[in-house]
Amino acid sequence: MAPHLLLLASFIVLALAPPATALNADYWRGGWRTPLGDEPHIYQFVIRGARVTGVYCRNCADATTIGFIDGTWDEKAGINFKVTFANPSGRITSVDDQHAMLVDGRLIVTGIAGTRNGKALTLMKDPRGADPGGAPAYHLPPGTPPALPATRAGGGGRGGGGAGRGAGPAPYWQAGPFKTLRPADVVGSWIASFGLGMNRQIFTFLLVGNQLRGVVCGRCDNPYTIGAMEHILIVGDRLYFDIVHQDWGEIDPPTFDRSIVAQVVQNEMLAAILGNGVVIDPKNPPARPAGRGGFTLVGPMGPESTRGNTSEGVDIWGPGTGSGLQPPPGRMPTK
């Protein structure tokens, strides 16, 4: 993802819910969170027909707070789902039964363990919107305006120093053979080698029982820049997975799966995009393009090493809403 332009809440006008008979899945799917400045709870609902999967986290950069969603959706009954938490070895440590109902454009979630007095959570669509990058980023629910590309400041070279006098980067020299992969080789958080800082992308794979599940975020406190990773498959030395877009992306409507293939050499994961919605045949899996190509991730970092990671409140200013009373130069407060 390109560096994120903070959008004013006034620019993101979420559509009010239409009559109940018209509340199709596009009004429910995707990312929801507690209001900015409140204790964070982030949900990402992937809705395919009546089936619901997805991700929950308190802070998605902290892998110890991540749980995985499984349930069902009905436009009248809402979302009935479980959130399953597991330790790094995959042993399930807790399962939380929850229910979500759409009320006037907000999602009311009940049954959450660990909330004060068992209080229901009121979730919203994040007013900061998605990162538009170089093309418009479309949003759901229907009626939400797209985020438009921002004019980037010019000047300066690309990236850091080290490439002398106009010379291009040195050819990629692979550090060793690709690993034949096991789930244990990928469990943990991997950091993309682009977009460092607030907007760095973090790919976290976790075992739940004997199944790999995951979430990618960047930034990690905005549901519009968080996606579940699904259809995770290991075939020999290749890892396949989909980054699931449910309510934002460069395609309109923004509901699609971006299919990735990756290989691991030492602690580098070399990844490439295969296309959208690619179905992998384990008997004849597609190859990753030769060379470095695509993008690189470095890891994995064990879940415990990410404990306490959060960017919550860093760009929310005003009394009681963040770490500073005034925004940095060139930024506008969101509330």
CSV table of C-alpha atoms in Angstrom, one decimal:
chain,number,residue,atom,x,y,z
A,1,MET,CA,0.0,0.0,0.0
A,2,ALA,CA,1.2,3.5,-0.7
A,3,PRO,CA,1.7,5.9,2.2
A,4,HIS,CA,-1.7,6.7,3.6
A,5,LEU,CA,-3.3,10.1,3.2
A,6,LEU,CA,-5.4,10.8,6.3
A,7,LEU,CA,-9.0,11.6,5.2
A,8,LEU,CA,-11.2,14.0,7.1
A,9,ALA,CA,-14.2,12.3,8.5
A,10,SER,CA,-16.4,14.9,6.7
A,11,PHE,CA,-15.2,13.5,3.4
A,12,ILE,CA,-16.4,10.0,4.2
A,13,VAL,CA,-20.1,10.1,4.5
A,14,LEU,CA,-21.4,6.7,5.3
A,15,ALA,CA,-24.8,5.9,3.8
A,16,LEU,CA,-27.6,5.4,6.3
A,17,ALA,CA,-29.1,1.9,6.3
A,18,PRO,CA,-32.0,1.5,3.9
A,19,PRO,CA,-35.1,-0.4,5.0
A,20,ALA,CA,-34.4,-3.8,6.5
A,21,THR,CA,-35.6,-5.7,3.4
A,22,ALA,CA,-32.7,-4.2,1.4
A,23,LEU,CA,-29.9,-4.8,3.8
A,24,ASN,CA,-27.9,-7.1,1.6
A,25,ALA,CA,-24.4,-8.4,2.4
A,26,ASP,CA,-22.7,-5.3,1.1
A,27,TYR,CA,-24.0,-3.3,4.1
A,28,TRP,CA,-22.5,-5.9,6.5
A,29,ARG,CA,-19.3,-7.2,5.0
A,30,GLY,CA,-15.7,-6.0,5.6
A,31,GLY,CA,-14.1,-4.0,8.4
A,32,TRP,CA,-15.7,-2.5,11.5
A,33,ARG,CA,-14.2,-1.0,14.6
A,34,THR,CA,-15.1,0.9,17.8
A,35,PRO,CA,-15.2,4.7,17.5
A,36,LEU,CA,-11.8,6.4,17.2
A,37,GLY,CA,-10.4,7.2,20.6
A,38,ASP,CA,-12.3,4.3,22.3
A,39,GLU,CA,-10.8,1.1,23.4
A,40,PRO,CA,-10.1,-0.7,20.1
A,41,HIS,CA,-11.9,-3.7,18.8
A,42,ILE,CA,-11.6,-4.5,15.1
A,43,TYR,CA,-13.6,-7.0,13.1
A,44,GLN,CA,-13.2,-8.1,9.5
A,45,PHE,CA,-16.2,-10.0,8.2
A,46,VAL,CA,-15.8,-12.1,5.0
A,47,ILE,CA,-19.3,-13.0,3.8
A,48,ARG,CA,-19.8,-15.6,1.0
A,49,GLY,CA,-23.5,-16.4,0.7
A,50,ALA,CA,-24.6,-17.3,4.2
A,51,ARG,CA,-21.2,-18.3,5.4
A,52,VAL,CA,-19.0,-15.9,7.4
A,53,THR,CA,-15.3,-16.1,8.1
A,54,GLY,CA,-12.8,-13.4,9.0
A,55,VAL,CA,-10.6,-11.9,11.7
A,56,TYR,CA,-10.9,-10.1,15.0
A,57,CYS,CA,-8.1,-8.2,16.8
A,58,ARG,CA,-7.6,-5.6,19.5
A,59,ASN,CA,-4.5,-4.3,17.7
A,60,CYS,CA,-3.8,-6.2,14.5
A,61,ALA,CA,0.0,-5.4,14.8
A,62,ASP,CA,-0.1,-7.4,18.0
A,63,ALA,CA,-0.5,-11.1,17.0
A,64,THR,CA,-1.4,-12.1,20.5
A,65,THR,CA,-4.7,-10.2,20.2
A,66,ILE,CA,-5.8,-11.9,16.9
A,67,GLY,CA,-8.7,-14.3,16.7
A,68,PHE,CA,-10.5,-15.9,13.8
A,69,ILE,CA,-14.2,-15.6,12.9
A,70,ASP,CA,-16.5,-18.4,11.7
A,71,GLY,CA,-20.3,-18.1,11.5
A,72,THR,CA,-23.4,-17.4,9.5
A,73,TRP,CA,-25.1,-14.3,8.2
A,74,ASP,CA,-28.8,-13.6,7.5
A,75,GLU,CA,-30.1,-10.1,6.6
A,76,LYS,CA,-32.8,-10.4,9.2
A,77,ALA,CA,-31.1,-12.3,12.0
A,78,GLY,CA,-27.7,-10.7,11.6
A,79,ILE,CA,-24.3,-12.4,12.0
A,80,ASN,CA,-24.0,-15.3,14.5
A,81,PHE,CA,-20.3,-16.2,14.9
A,82,LYS,CA,-17.5,-17.6,17.0
A,83,VAL,CA,-14.1,-16.0,17.6
A,84,THR,CA,-11.5,-18.6,18.1
A,85,PHE,CA,-8.1,-17.9,19.7
A,86,ALA,CA,-5.1,-20.2,19.7
A,87,ASN,CA,-1.6,-20.3,21.0
A,88,PRO,CA,1.4,-20.4,18.6
A,89,SER,CA,1.4,-24.2,18.4
A,90,GLY,CA,-2.2,-24.1,17.2
A,91,ARG,CA,-3.9,-25.3,20.5
A,92,ILE,CA,-7.2,-23.5,20.8
A,93,THR,CA,-7.3,-21.5,24.1
A,94,SER,CA,-10.8,-19.9,23.9
A,95,VAL,CA,-13.9,-19.6,21.8
A,96,ASP,CA,-16.1,-16.6,22.1
A,97,ASP,CA,-19.8,-16.8,20.9
A,98,GLN,CA,-20.9,-13.4,19.6
A,99,HIS,CA,-23.7,-11.8,17.6
A,100,ALA,CA,-23.8,-8.7,15.4
A,101,MET,CA,-26.8,-6.7,14.3
A,102,LEU,CA,-26.9,-3.7,11.9
A,103,VAL,CA,-28.8,-0.7,13.4
A,104,ASP,CA,-28.9,2.6,11.7
A,105,GLY,CA,-25.6,2.1,9.9
A,106,ARG,CA,-23.7,0.9,13.0
A,107,LEU,CA,-23.0,-2.7,13.9
A,108,ILE,CA,-24.0,-3.7,17.5
A,109,VAL,CA,-22.0,-6.7,18.8
A,110,THR,CA,-23.0,-8.6,21.9
A,111,GLY,CA,-21.5,-11.6,23.8
A,112,ILE,CA,-18.0,-10.3,23.8
A,113,ALA,CA,-15.8,-11.8,26.6
A,114,GLY,CA,-13.6,-9.4,28.4
A,115,THR,CA,-15.6,-6.2,27.9
A,116,ARG,CA,-16.6,-4.2,30.9
A,117,ASN,CA,-19.8,-5.6,32.4
A,118,GLY,CA,-20.4,-7.6,29.3
A,119,LYS,CA,-21.4,-4.4,27.5
A,120,ALA,CA,-22.3,-4.5,23.8
A,121,LEU,CA,-19.9,-2.9,21.4
A,122,THR,CA,-21.0,-0.3,18.8
A,123,LEU,CA,-18.9,-0.5,15.7
A,124,MET,CA,-18.5,1.9,12.8
A,125,LYS,CA,-16.9,2.1,9.4
A,126,ASP,CA,-13.6,3.9,9.8
A,127,PRO,CA,-14.0,7.6,8.8
A,128,ARG,CA,-10.4,7.7,7.5
A,129,GLY,CA,-11.3,5.4,4.6
A,130,ALA,CA,-8.9,3.3,2.5
A,131,ASP,CA,-5.6,4.3,1.1
A,132,PRO,CA,-6.2,5.4,-2.5
A,133,GLY,CA,-2.6,4.8,-3.6
A,134,GLY,CA,-2.4,5.7,-7.3
A,135,ALA,CA,-6.0,5.0,-8.2
A,136,PRO,CA,-9.4,5.6,-6.6
A,137,ALA,CA,-10.1,3.3,-3.7
A,138,TYR,CA,-13.8,2.2,-3.7
A,139,HIS,CA,-15.7,1.6,-0.5
A,140,LEU,CA,-18.6,-0.3,0.8
A,141,PRO,CA,-21.3,0.1,2.2
A,142,PRO,CA,-23.0,1.3,-1.0
A,143,GLY,CA,-23.2,5.1,-1.2
A,144,THR,CA,-19.8,5.7,0.5
A,145,PRO,CA,-17.7,7.9,-1.8
A,146,PRO,CA,-14.3,6.6,-3.0
A,147,ALA,CA,-11.0,7.8,-1.7
A,148,LEU,CA,-9.3,9.7,-4.5
A,149,PRO,CA,-5.5,9.6,-5.2
A,150,ALA,CA,-3.5,12.3,-3.5
A,151,THR,CA,-0.9,14.5,-5.1
A,152,ARG,CA,2.4,13.3,-3.7
A,153,ALA,CA,5.2,15.7,-2.9
A,154,GLY,CA,8.0,15.6,-5.6
A,155,GLY,CA,11.7,15.9,-5.3
A,156,GLY,CA,14.3,13.6,-3.9
A,157,GLY,CA,15.5,10.2,-5.1
A,158,ARG,CA,13.6,7.0,-4.8
A,159,GLY,CA,14.4,5.1,-1.6
A,160,GLY,CA,17.5,5.6,0.4
A,161,GLY,CA,21.1,6.2,-0.5
A,162,GLY,CA,23.6,3.6,-1.8
A,163,ALA,CA,22.9,3.5,-5.5
A,164,GLY,CA,25.8,5.6,-6.8
A,165,ARG,CA,25.6,8.1,-9.7
A,166,GLY,CA,22.4,6.9,-11.3
A,167,ALA,CA,23.2,3.2,-11.2
A,168,GLY,CA,20.3,0.9,-10.8
A,169,PRO,CA,20.0,-1.6,-7.9
A,170,ALA,CA,22.3,-4.6,-7.9
A,171,PRO,CA,20.7,-7.8,-9.4
A,172,TYR,CA,19.0,-9.9,-6.8
A,173,TRP,CA,21.3,-12.7,-5.5
A,174,GLN,CA,19.3,-15.4,-3.8
A,175,ALA,CA,20.8,-16.3,-0.4
A,176,GLY,CA,20.2,-20.1,-0.7
A,177,PRO,CA,17.7,-22.7,-1.8
A,178,PHE,CA,14.0,-22.4,-1.2
A,179,LYS,CA,12.7,-24.2,1.9
A,180,THR,CA,10.3,-27.1,1.7
A,181,LEU,CA,7.6,-25.5,3.8
A,182,ARG,CA,5.8,-26.7,6.9
A,183,PRO,CA,3.2,-24.6,8.8
A,184,ALA,CA,5.7,-23.9,11.5
A,185,ASP,CA,8.0,-22.2,8.9
A,186,VAL,CA,5.4,-19.5,8.2
A,187,VAL,CA,3.7,-19.0,11.6
A,188,GLY,CA,4.3,-15.5,12.9
A,189,SER,CA,4.4,-11.9,11.5
A,190,TRP,CA,6.2,-11.0,8.3
A,191,ILE,CA,7.1,-7.4,7.5
A,192,ALA,CA,7.0,-6.1,3.9
A,193,SER,CA,10.1,-4.4,2.6
A,194,PHE,CA,8.1,-1.4,1.4
A,195,GLY,CA,6.0,1.3,3.1
A,196,LEU,CA,7.8,1.3,6.4
A,197,GLY,CA,6.5,3.3,9.3
A,198,MET,CA,2.8,3.8,10.1
A,199,ASN,CA,1.8,2.2,6.7
A,200,ARG,CA,4.1,-0.8,6.7
A,201,GLN,CA,2.4,-4.0,5.8
A,202,ILE,CA,2.4,-6.9,8.3
A,203,PHE,CA,1.4,-10.4,7.2
A,204,THR,CA,0.5,-12.6,10.2
A,205,PHE,CA,0.0,-16.3,9.8
A,206,LEU,CA,-1.3,-18.3,12.8
A,207,LEU,CA,-2.2,-21.9,13.4
A,208,VAL,CA,-5.7,-22.7,14.6
A,209,GLY,CA,-5.8,-26.4,15.3
A,210,ASN,CA,-4.0,-27.7,12.2
A,211,GLN,CA,-5.2,-25.0,9.9
A,212,LEU,CA,-3.2,-21.9,8.9
A,213,ARG,CA,-5.2,-18.7,9.0
A,214,GLY,CA,-4.0,-15.1,8.7
A,215,VAL,CA,-4.5,-11.3,8.5
A,216,VAL,CA,-2.6,-8.6,6.6
A,217,CYS,CA,-2.7,-5.0,7.7
A,218,GLY,CA,-1.0,-1.7,6.9
A,219,ARG,CA,-1.9,0.5,8.6
A,220,CYS,CA,-3.1,-1.8,11.4
A,221,ASP,CA,-5.7,0.3,13.2
A,222,ASN,CA,-8.0,1.0,10.3
A,223,PRO,CA,-10.3,-1.7,9.1
A,224,TYR,CA,-10.2,-0.3,5.6
A,225,THR,CA,-6.5,-1.2,5.5
A,226,ILE,CA,-6.9,-4.7,7.0
A,227,GLY,CA,-7.8,-7.9,5.2
A,228,ALA,CA,-8.2,-11.6,6.1
A,229,MET,CA,-5.9,-14.1,4.4
A,230,GLU,CA,-7.8,-17.2,3.4
A,231,HIS,CA,-7.4,-20.4,1.3
A,232,ILE,CA,-3.8,-20.7,2.7
A,233,LEU,CA,-2.1,-23.8,1.1
A,234,ILE,CA,1.4,-25.2,1.2
A,235,VAL,CA,2.6,-27.3,-1.7
A,236,GLY,CA,6.2,-28.3,-1.5
A,237,ASP,CA,8.3,-25.1,-1.3
A,238,ARG,CA,5.4,-22.8,-2.3
A,239,LEU,CA,2.9,-21.0,-0.2
A,240,TYR,CA,-0.5,-19.9,-1.7
A,241,PHE,CA,-3.0,-17.6,-0.1
A,242,ASP,CA,-5.7,-15.0,-0.9
A,243,ILE,CA,-5.8,-11.4,0.5
A,244,VAL,CA,-9.5,-11.0,0.9
A,245,HIS,CA,-11.0,-7.5,-0.1
A,246,GLN,CA,-14.6,-7.2,1.2
A,247,ASP,CA,-15.3,-3.5,1.4
A,248,TRP,CA,-12.4,-1.5,-0.2
A,249,GLY,CA,-10.1,-1.7,-3.2
A,250,GLU,CA,-9.4,-0.4,-6.7
A,251,ILE,CA,-12.1,-2.5,-8.3
A,252,ASP,CA,-15.8,-1.4,-8.1
A,253,PRO,CA,-17.5,-3.1,-6.4
A,254,PRO,CA,-14.5,-3.7,-4.1
A,255,THR,CA,-15.2,-7.3,-3.2
A,256,PHE,CA,-12.5,-9.7,-4.6
A,257,ASP,CA,-9.7,-12.1,-3.6
A,258,ARG,CA,-6.1,-11.2,-4.6
A,259,SER,CA,-4.2,-14.5,-5.0
A,260,ILE,CA,-0.6,-14.7,-3.9
A,261,VAL,CA,2.2,-17.3,-4.4
A,262,ALA,CA,5.3,-17.1,-2.2
A,263,GLN,CA,8.5,-19.0,-1.5
A,264,VAL,CA,10.9,-18.8,1.5
A,265,VAL,CA,14.7,-18.6,1.5
A,266,GLN,CA,16.1,-18.3,5.0
A,267,ASN,CA,14.0,-15.4,6.4
A,268,GLU,CA,12.9,-13.8,3.2
A,269,MET,CA,9.5,-14.6,1.7
A,270,LEU,CA,9.5,-13.8,-2.0
A,271,ALA,CA,5.9,-13.2,-3.0
A,272,ALA,CA,4.1,-12.4,-6.3
A,273,ILE,CA,0.5,-11.7,-7.4
A,274,LEU,CA,-1.1,-14.5,-9.5
A,275,GLY,CA,-4.3,-12.5,-10.2
A,276,ASN,CA,-7.7,-12.3,-8.6
A,277,GLY,CA,-9.7,-15.3,-7.4
A,278,VAL,CA,-7.2,-17.9,-8.7
A,279,VAL,CA,-8.2,-21.4,-7.7
A,280,ILE,CA,-5.1,-23.5,-6.8
A,281,ASP,CA,-5.0,-27.1,-7.9
A,282,PRO,CA,-2.5,-28.8,-5.5
A,283,LYS,CA,-1.7,-31.4,-8.2
A,284,ASN,CA,-0.7,-28.7,-10.7
A,285,PRO,CA,0.0,-25.5,-8.7
A,286,PRO,CA,1.2,-22.4,-10.6
A,287,ALA,CA,4.9,-21.4,-10.3
A,288,ARG,CA,6.1,-18.1,-8.8
A,289,PRO,CA,7.6,-15.9,-11.5
A,290,ALA,CA,11.4,-16.3,-11.6
A,291,GLY,CA,13.8,-13.9,-9.8
A,292,ARG,CA,12.9,-11.6,-7.0
A,293,GLY,CA,9.8,-10.1,-8.7
A,294,GLY,CA,6.7,-9.1,-6.8
A,295,PHE,CA,7.5,-8.1,-3.2
A,296,THR,CA,9.6,-9.3,-0.3
A,297,LEU,CA,8.6,-10.0,3.3
A,298,VAL,CA,11.0,-10.6,6.2
A,299,GLY,CA,10.3,-12.8,9.2
A,300,PRO,CA,8.7,-14.6,10.9
A,301,MET,CA,8.5,-12.8,14.2
A,302,GLY,CA,6.9,-15.0,16.9
A,303,PRO,CA,3.5,-13.7,18.2
A,304,GLU,CA,4.9,-13.0,21.7
A,305,SER,CA,7.5,-10.6,20.2
A,306,THR,CA,4.7,-8.4,18.8
A,307,ARG,CA,2.9,-8.1,22.2
A,308,GLY,CA,1.9,-4.5,22.9
A,309,ASN,CA,2.4,-3.3,19.3
A,310,THR,CA,-0.2,-0.7,18.5
A,311,SER,CA,-0.6,2.6,16.5
A,312,GLU,CA,-4.0,3.2,18.1
A,313,GLY,CA,-4.6,6.9,18.7
A,314,VAL,CA,-1.4,8.1,17.0
A,315,ASP,CA,-3.3,10.3,14.5
A,316,ILE,CA,-6.4,11.1,16.6
A,317,TRP,CA,-6.0,14.4,18.3
A,318,GLY,CA,-7.8,16.3,21.0
A,319,PRO,CA,-8.5,15.7,24.7
A,320,GLY,CA,-8.7,12.0,25.5
A,321,THR,CA,-8.2,10.8,21.9
A,322,GLY,CA,-4.5,10.4,21.4
A,323,SER,CA,-1.0,11.0,22.4
A,324,GLY,CA,-0.8,14.6,21.4
A,325,LEU,CA,-3.1,17.7,21.5
A,326,GLN,CA,-2.0,19.0,18.1
A,327,PRO,CA,-1.5,17.1,14.8
A,328,PRO,CA,1.9,17.2,13.1
A,329,PRO,CA,2.4,19.8,10.4
A,330,GLY,CA,0.4,19.1,7.3
A,331,ARG,CA,-2.1,16.8,9.1
A,332,MET,CA,-5.7,17.5,10.1
A,333,PRO,CA,-7.4,16.1,13.1
A,334,THR,CA,-10.2,13.6,12.5
A,335,LYS,CA,-12.3,14.7,15.4
